[in-house]
CSV table of N, CA and C in Angstrom, one decimal:
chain,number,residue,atom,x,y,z
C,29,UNK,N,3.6,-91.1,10.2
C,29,UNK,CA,4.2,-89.8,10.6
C,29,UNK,C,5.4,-90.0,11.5
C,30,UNK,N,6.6,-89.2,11.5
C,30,UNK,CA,7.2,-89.2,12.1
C,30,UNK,C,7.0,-88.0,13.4
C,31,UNK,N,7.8,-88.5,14.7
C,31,UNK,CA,7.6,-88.0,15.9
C,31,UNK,C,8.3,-86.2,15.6
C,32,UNK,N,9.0,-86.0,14.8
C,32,UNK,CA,9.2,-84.8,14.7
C,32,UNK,C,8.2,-83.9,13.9
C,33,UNK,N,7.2,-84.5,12.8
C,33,UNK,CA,5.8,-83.6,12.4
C,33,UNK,C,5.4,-83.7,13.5
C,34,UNK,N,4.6,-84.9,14.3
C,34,UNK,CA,3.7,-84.8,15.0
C,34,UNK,C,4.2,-83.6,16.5
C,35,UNK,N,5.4,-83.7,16.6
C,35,UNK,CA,5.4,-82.4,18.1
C,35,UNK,C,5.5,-81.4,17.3
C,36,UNK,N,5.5,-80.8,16.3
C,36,UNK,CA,5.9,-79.1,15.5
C,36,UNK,C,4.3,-78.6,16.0
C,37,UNK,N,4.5,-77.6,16.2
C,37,UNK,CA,3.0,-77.1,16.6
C,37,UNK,C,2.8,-76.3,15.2
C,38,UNK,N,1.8,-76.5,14.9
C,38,UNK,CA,1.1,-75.7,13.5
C,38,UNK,C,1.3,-74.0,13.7
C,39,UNK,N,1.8,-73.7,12.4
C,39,UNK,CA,2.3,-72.0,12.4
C,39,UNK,C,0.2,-71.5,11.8
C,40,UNK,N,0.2,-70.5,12.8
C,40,UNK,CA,-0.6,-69.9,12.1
C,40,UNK,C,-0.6,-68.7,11.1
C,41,UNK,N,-1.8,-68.7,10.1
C,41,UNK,CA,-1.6,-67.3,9.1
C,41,UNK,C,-1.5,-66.4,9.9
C,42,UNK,N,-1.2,-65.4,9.7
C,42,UNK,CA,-1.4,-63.8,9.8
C,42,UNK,C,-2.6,-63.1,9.6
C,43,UNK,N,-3.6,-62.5,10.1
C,43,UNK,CA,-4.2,-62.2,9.4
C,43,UNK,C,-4.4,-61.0,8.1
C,44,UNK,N,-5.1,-61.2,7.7
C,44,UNK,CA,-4.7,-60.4,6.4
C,44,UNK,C,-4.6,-59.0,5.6
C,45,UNK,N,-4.9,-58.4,6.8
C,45,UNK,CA,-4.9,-56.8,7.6
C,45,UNK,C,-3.7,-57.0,8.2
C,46,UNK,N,-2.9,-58.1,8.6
C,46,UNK,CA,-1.4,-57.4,9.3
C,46,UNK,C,-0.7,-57.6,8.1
C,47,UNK,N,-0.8,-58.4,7.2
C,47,UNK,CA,0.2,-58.5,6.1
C,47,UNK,C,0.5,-57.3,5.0
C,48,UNK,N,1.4,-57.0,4.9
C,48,UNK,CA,1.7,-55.5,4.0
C,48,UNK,C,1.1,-56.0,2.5
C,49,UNK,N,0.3,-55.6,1.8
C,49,UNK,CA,-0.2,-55.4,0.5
C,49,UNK,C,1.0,-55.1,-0.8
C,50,UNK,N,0.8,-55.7,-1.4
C,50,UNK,CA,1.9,-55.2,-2.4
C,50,UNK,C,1.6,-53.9,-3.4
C,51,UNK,N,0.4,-54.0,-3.0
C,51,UNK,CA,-0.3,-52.4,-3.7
C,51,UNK,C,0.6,-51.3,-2.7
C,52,UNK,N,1.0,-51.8,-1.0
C,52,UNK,CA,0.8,-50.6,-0.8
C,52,UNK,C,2.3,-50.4,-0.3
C,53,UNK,N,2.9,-51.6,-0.8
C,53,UNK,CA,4.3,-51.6,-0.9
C,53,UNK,C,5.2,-51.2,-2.1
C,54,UNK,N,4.1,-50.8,-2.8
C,54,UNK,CA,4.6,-50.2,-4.2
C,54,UNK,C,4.3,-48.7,-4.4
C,55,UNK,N,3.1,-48.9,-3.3
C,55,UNK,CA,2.9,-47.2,-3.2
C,55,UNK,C,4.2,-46.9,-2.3
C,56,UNK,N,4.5,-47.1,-1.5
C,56,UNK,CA,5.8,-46.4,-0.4
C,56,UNK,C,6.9,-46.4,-1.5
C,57,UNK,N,7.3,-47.3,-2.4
C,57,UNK,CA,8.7,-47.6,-3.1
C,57,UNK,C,8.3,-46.2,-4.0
C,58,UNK,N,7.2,-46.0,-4.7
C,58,UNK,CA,7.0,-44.7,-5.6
C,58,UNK,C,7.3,-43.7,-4.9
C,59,UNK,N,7.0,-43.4,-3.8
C,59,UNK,CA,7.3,-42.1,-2.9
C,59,UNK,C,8.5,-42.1,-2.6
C,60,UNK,N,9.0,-43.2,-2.3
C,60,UNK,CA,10.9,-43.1,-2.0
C,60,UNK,C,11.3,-42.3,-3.4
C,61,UNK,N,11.0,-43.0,-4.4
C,61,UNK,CA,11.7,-43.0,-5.5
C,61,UNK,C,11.6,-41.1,-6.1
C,62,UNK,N,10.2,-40.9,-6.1
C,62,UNK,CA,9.7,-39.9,-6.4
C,62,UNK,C,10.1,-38.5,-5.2
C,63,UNK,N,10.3,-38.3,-3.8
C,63,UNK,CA,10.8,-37.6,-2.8
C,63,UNK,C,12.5,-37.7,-3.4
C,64,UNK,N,13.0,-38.7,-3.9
C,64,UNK,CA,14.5,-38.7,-4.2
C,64,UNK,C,14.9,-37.9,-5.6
C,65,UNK,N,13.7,-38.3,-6.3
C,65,UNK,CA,14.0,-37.7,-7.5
C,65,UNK,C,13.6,-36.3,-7.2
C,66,UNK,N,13.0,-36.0,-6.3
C,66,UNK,CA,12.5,-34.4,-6.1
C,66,UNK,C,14.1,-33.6,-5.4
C,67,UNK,N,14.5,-34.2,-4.2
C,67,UNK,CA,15.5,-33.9,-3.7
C,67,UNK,C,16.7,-33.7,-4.6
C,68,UNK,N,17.3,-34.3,-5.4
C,68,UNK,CA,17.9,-34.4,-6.5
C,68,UNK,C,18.2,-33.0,-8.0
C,69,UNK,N,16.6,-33.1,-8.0
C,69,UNK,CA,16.5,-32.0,-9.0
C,69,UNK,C,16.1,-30.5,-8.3
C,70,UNK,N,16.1,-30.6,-7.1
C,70,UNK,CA,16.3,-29.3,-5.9
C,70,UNK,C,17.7,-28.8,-5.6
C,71,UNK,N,18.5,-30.1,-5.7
C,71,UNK,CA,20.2,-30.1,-5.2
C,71,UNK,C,20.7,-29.5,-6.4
C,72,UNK,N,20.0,-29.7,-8.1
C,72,UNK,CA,20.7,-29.6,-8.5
C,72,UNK,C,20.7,-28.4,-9.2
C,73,UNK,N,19.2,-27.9,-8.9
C,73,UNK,CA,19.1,-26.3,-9.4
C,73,UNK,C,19.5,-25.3,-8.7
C,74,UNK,N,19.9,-25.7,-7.0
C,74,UNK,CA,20.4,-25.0,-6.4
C,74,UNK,C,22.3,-24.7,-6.4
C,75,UNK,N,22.6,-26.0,-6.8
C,75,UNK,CA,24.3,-25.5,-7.1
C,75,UNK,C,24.4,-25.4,-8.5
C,76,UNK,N,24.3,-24.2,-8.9
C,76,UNK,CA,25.2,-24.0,-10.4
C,76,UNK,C,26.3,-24.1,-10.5
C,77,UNK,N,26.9,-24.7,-11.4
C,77,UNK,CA,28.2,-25.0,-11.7
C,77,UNK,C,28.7,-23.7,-12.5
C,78,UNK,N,28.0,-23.2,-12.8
C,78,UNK,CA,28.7,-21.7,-13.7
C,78,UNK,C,29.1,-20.6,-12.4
C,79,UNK,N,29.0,-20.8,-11.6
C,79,UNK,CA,29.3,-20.1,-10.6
C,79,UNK,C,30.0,-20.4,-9.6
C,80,UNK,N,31.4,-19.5,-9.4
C,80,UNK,CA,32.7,-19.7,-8.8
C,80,UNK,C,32.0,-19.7,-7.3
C,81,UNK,N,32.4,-20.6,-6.3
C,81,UNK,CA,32.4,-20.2,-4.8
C,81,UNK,C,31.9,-19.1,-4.2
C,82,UNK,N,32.5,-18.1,-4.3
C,82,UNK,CA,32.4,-16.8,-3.9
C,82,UNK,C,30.7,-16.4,-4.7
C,83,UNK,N,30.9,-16.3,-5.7
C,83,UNK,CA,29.5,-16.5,-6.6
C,83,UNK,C,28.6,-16.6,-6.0
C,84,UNK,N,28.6,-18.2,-5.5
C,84,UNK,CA,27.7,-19.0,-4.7
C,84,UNK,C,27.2,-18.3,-3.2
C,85,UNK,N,28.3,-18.3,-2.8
C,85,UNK,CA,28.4,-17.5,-1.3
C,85,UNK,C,27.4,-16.4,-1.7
C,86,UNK,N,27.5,-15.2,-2.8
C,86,UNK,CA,26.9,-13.8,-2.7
C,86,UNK,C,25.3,-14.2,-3.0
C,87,UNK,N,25.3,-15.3,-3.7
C,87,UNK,CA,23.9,-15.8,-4.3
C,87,UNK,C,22.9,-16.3,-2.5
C,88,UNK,N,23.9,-17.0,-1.9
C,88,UNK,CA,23.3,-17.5,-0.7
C,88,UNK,C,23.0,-16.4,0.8
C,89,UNK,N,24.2,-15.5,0.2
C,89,UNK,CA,23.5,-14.1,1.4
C,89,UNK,C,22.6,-13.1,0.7
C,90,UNK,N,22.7,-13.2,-0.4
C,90,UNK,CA,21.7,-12.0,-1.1
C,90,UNK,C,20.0,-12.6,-0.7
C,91,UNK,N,20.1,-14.4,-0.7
C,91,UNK,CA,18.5,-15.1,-0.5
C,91,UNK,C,18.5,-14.3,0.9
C,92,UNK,N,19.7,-14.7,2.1
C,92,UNK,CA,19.0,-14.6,3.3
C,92,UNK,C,18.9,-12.9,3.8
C,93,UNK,N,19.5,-12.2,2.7
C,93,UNK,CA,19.2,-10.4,2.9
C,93,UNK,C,17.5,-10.3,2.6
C,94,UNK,N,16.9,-10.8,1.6
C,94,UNK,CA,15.8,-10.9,0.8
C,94,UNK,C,14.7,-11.6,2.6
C,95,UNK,N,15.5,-12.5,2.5
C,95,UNK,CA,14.4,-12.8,4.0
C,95,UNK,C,14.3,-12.0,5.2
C,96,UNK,N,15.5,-11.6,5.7
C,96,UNK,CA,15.5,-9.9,6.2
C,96,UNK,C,14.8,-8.9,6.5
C,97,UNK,N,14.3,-8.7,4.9
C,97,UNK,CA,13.8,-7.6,4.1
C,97,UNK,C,12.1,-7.9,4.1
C,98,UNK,N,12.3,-9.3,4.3
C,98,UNK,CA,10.6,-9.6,4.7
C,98,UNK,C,10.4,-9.8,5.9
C,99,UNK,N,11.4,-10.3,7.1
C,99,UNK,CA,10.8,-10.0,8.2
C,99,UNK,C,10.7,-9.0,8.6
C,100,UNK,N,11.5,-7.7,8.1
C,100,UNK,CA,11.3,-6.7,8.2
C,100,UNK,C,9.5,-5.7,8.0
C,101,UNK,N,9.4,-6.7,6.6
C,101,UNK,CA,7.7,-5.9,6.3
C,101,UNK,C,7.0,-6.4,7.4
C,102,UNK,N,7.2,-7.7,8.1
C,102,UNK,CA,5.7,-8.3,8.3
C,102,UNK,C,6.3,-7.5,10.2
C,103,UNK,N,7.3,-7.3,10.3
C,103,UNK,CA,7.3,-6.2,11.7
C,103,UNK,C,6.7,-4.9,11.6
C,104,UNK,N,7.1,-4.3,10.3
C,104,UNK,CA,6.8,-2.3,10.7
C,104,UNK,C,5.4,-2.5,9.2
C,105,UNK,N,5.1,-3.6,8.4
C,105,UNK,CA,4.1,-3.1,7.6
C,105,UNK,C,4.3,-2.5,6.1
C,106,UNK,N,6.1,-2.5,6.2
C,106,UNK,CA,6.5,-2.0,4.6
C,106,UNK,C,8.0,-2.0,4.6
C,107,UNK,N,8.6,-1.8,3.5
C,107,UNK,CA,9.9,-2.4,2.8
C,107,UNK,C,10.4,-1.0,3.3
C,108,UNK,N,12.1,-1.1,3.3
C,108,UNK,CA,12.8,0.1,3.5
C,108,UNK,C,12.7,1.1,1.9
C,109,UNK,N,12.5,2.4,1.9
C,109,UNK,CA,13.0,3.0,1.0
C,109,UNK,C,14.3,3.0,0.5
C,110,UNK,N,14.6,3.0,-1.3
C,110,UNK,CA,15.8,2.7,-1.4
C,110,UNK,C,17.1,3.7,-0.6
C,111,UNK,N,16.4,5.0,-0.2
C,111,UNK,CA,17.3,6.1,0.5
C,111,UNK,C,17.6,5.4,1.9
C,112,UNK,N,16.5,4.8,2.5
C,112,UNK,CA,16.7,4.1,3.7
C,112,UNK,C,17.8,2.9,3.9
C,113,UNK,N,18.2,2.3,2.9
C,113,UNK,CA,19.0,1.0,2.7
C,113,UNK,C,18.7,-0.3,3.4
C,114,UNK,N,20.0,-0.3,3.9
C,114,UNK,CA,20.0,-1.5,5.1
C,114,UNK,C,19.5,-0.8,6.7
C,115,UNK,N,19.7,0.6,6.6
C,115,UNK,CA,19.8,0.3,7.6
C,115,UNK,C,18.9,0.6,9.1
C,116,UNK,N,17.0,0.3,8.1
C,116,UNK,CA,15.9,0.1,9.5
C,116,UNK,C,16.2,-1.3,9.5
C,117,UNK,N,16.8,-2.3,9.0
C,117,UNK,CA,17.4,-3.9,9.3
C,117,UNK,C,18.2,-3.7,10.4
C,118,UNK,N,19.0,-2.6,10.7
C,118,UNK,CA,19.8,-2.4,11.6
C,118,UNK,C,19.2,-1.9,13.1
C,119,UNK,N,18.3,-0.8,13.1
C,119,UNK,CA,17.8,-0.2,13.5
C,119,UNK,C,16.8,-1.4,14.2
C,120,UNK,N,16.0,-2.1,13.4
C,120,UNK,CA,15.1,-3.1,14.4
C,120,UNK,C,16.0,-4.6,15.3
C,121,UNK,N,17.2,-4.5,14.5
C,121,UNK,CA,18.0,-5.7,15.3
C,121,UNK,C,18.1,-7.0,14.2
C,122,UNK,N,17.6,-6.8,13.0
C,122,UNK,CA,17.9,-8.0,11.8
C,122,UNK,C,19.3,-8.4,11.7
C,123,UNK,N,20.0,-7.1,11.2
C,123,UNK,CA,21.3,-7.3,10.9
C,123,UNK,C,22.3,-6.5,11.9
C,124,UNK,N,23.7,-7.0,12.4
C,124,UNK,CA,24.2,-6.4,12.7
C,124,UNK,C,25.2,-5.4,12.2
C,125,UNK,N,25.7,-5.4,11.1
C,125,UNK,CA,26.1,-4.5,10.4
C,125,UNK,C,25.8,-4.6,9.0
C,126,UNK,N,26.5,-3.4,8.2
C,126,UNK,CA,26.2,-3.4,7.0
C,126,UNK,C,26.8,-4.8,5.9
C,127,UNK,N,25.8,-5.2,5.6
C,127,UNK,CA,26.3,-6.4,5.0
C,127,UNK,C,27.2,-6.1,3.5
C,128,UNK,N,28.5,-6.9,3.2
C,128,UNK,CA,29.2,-6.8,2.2
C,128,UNK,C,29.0,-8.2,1.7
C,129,UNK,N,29.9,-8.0,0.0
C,129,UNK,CA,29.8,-9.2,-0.5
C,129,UNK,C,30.6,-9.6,-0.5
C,130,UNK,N,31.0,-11.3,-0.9
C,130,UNK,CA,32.5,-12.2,-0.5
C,130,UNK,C,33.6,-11.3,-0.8
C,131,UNK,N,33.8,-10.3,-1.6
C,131,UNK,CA,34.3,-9.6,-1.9
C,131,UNK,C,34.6,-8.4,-1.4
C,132,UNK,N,34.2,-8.0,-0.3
C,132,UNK,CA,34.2,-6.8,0.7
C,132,UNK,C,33.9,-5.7,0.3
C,133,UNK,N,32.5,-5.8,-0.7
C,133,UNK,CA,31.7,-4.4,-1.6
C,133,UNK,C,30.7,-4.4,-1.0
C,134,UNK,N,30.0,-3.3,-0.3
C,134,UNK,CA,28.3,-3.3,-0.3
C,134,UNK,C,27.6,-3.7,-1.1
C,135,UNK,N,26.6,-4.7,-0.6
C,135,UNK,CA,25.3,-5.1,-1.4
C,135,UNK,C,24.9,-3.9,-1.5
C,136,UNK,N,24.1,-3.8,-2.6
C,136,UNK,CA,23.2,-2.5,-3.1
C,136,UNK,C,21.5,-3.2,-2.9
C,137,UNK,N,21.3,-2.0,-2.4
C,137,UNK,CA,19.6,-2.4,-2.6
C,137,UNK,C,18.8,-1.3,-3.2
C,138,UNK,N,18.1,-1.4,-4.1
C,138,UNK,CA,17.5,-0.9,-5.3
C,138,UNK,C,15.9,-1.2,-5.1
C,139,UNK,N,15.3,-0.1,-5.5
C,139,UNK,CA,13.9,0.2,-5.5
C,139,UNK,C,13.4,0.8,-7.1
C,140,UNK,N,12.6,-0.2,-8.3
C,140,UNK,CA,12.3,0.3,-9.2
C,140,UNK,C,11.4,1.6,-9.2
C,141,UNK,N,10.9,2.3,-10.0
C,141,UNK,CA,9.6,3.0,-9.8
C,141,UNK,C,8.6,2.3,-9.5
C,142,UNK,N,8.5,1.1,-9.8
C,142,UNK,CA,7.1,0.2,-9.9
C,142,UNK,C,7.0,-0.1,-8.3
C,143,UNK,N,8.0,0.1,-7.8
C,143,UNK,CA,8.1,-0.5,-6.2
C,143,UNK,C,8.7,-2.0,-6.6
C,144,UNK,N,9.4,-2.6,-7.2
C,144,UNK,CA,10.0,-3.8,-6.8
C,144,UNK,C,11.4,-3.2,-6.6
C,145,UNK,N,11.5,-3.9,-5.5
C,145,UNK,CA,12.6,-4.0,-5.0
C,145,UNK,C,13.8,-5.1,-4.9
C,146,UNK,N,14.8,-5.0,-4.9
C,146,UNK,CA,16.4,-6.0,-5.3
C,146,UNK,C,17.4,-5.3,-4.4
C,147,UNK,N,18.0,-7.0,-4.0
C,147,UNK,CA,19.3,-6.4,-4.1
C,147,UNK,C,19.9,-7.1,-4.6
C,148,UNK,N,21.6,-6.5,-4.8
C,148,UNK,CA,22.1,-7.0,-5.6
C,148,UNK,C,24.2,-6.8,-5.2
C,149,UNK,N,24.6,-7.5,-6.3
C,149,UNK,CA,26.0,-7.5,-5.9
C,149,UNK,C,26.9,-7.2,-7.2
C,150,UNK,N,27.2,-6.0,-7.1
C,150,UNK,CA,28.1,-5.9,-8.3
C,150,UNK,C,29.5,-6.9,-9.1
C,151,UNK,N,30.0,-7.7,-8.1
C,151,UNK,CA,30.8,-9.0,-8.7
C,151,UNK,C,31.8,-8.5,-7.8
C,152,UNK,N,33.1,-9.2,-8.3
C,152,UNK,CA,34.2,-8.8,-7.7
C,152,UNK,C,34.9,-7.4,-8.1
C,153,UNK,N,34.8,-7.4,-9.4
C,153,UNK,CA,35.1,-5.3,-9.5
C,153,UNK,C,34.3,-4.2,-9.2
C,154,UNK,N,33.1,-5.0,-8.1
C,154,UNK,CA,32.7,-4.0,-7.6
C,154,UNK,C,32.0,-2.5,-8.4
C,155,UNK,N,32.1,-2.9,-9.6
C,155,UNK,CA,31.1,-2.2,-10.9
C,155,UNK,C,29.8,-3.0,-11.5
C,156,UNK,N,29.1,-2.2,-12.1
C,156,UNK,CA,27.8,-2.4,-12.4
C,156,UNK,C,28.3,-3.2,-13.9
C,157,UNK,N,28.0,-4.5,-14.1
C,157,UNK,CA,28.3,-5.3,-15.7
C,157,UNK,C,29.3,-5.6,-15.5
C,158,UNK,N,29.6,-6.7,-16.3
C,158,UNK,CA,30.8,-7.4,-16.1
C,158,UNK,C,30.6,-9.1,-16.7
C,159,UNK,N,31.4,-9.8,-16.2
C,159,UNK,CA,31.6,-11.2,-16.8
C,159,UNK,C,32.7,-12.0,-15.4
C,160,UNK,N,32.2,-13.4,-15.9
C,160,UNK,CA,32.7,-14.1,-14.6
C,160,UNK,C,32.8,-13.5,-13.4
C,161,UNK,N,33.6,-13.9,-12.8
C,161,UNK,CA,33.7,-13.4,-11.0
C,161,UNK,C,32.9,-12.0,-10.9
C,162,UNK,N,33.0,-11.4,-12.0
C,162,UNK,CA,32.9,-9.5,-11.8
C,162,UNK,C,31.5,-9.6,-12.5
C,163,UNK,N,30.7,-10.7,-13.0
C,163,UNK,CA,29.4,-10.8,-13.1
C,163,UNK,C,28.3,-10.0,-12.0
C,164,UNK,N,26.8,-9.7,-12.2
C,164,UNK,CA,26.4,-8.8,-11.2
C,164,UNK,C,25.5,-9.7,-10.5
C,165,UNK,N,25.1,-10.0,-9.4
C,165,UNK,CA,24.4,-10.8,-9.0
C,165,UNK,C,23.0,-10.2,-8.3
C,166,UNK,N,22.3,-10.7,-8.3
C,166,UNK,CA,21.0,-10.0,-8.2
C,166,UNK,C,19.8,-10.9,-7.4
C,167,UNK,N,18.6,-10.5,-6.6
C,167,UNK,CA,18.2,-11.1,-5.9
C,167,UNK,C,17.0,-11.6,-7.0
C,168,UNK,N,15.9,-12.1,-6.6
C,168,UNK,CA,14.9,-12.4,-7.3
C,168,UNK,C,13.3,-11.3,-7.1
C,169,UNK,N,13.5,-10.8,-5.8
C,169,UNK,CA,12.6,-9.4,-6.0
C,169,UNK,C,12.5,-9.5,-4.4
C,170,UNK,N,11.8,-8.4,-3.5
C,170,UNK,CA,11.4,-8.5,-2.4
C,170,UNK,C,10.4,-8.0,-2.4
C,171,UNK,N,10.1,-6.8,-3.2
C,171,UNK,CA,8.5,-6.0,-2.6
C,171,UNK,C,7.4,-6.0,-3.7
C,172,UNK,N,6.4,-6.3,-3.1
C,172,UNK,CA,5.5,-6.6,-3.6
C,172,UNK,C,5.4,-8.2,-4.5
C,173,UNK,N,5.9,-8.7,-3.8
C,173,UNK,CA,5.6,-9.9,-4.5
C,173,UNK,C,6.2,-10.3,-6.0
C,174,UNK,N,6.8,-8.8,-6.3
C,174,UNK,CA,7.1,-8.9,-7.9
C,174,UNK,C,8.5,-9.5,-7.9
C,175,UNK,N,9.1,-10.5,-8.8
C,175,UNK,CA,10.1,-11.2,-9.2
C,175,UNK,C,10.9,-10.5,-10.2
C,176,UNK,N,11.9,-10.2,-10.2
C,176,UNK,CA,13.1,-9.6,-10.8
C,176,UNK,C,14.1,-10.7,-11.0
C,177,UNK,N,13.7,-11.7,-11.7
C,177,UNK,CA,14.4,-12.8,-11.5
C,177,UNK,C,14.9,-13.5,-13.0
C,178,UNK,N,14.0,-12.8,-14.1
C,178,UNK,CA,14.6,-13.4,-15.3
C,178,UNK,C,15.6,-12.7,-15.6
C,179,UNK,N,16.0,-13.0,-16.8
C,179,UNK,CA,16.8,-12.8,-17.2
C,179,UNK,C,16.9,-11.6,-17.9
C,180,UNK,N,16.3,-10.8,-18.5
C,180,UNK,CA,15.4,-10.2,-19.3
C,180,UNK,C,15.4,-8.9,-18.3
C,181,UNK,N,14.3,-9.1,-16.6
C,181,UNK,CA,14.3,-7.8,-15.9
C,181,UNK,C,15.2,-7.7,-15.2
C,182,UNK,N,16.7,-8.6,-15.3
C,182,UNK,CA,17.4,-8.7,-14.3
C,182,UNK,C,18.6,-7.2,-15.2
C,183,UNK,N,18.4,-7.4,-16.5
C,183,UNK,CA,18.9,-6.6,-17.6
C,183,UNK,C,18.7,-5.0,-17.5
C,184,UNK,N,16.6,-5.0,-17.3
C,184,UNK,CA,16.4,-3.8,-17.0
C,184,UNK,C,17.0,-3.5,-15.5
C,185,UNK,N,16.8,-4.0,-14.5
C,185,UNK,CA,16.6,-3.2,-13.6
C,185,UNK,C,18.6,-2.7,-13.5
C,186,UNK,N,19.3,-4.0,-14.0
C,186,UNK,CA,20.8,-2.8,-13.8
C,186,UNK,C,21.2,-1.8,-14.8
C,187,UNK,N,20.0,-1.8,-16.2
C,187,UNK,CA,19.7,-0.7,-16.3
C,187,UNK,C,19.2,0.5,-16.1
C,188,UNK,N,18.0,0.3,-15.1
C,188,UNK,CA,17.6,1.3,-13.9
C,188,UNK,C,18.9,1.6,-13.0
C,189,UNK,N,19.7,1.1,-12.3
C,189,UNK,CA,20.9,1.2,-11.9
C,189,UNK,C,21.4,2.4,-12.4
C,190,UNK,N,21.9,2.2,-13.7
C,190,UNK,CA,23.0,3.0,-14.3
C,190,UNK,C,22.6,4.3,-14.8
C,191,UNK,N,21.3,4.3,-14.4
C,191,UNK,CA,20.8,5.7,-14.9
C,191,UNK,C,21.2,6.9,-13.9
């Protein structure tokens, strides 16, 4: 033997509880992969590309009008009447003023007969129908839990509108 084995001091194992498992290092890599792939397909349902900026913008204050409109219930116990509008949001301190859209039109807020409630944005011409920019934009529902969000009741209810 030479004098350099003999002074190396012997490495000890690890024991085998400190050493990471490759089971459980493949469990972590699935969760990276899978949380990325979730983030991803969240990023990507949330920016539509069919929709101009402004679009976007009306889509992104109509959500946080909608949450408004619920901390509003869970304060007084129930939704504004459509005659009431915005403004017991005003009245309790939610919003400071009447909210417009990128466009400088009032949001509309609409109450079906069934009680679901929306609001919504008539586009940039500021009329009910339309196409591109002057598309109508609409919330997904507030009262009662009910969703106004396909495509289909998004049809009726700005048919309920126009009546």
């Amino acid at each position: 033997m030479t004098t350099e084995h003999a002074t190396s001091t012997p490495r000890l194992a690890e024991p085998a509880a400190a050493r990471p498992t490759r089971t459980g290092r493949l469990l972590v890599a699935g969760v990276i992969v899978v949380a990325s792939a979730g983030a991803f397909g969240i990023a990507s349902l949330t920016f539509d590309k069919t929709l101009s900026p402004l679009q976007r913008q009306a889509r992104a204050e109509i959500r946080g009008l909608e949450g408004y409109f619920k901390s509003f219930h869970r304060i007084t116990g129930r939704f504004p009447s459509q005659a009431e509008n915005f403004y017991p949001l005003l009245q309790v301190g939610l919003i400071k003023e009447m909210p417009q859209d990128p466009w400088g039109n009032p949001y509309q807020y609409r109450m079906s007969d069934k009680g679901n409630g929306y609001i919504m944005s008539y586009g940039s011409d500021g009329v009910a129908g339309g196409s591109g920019d002057a598309a109508d934009l609409i919330s997904g529902g507030v009262l009662n839990n009910a969703m106004v969000g396909t495509e289909q009741q998004q049809q009726q209810a700005a048919q309920e509108e126009s009546r």
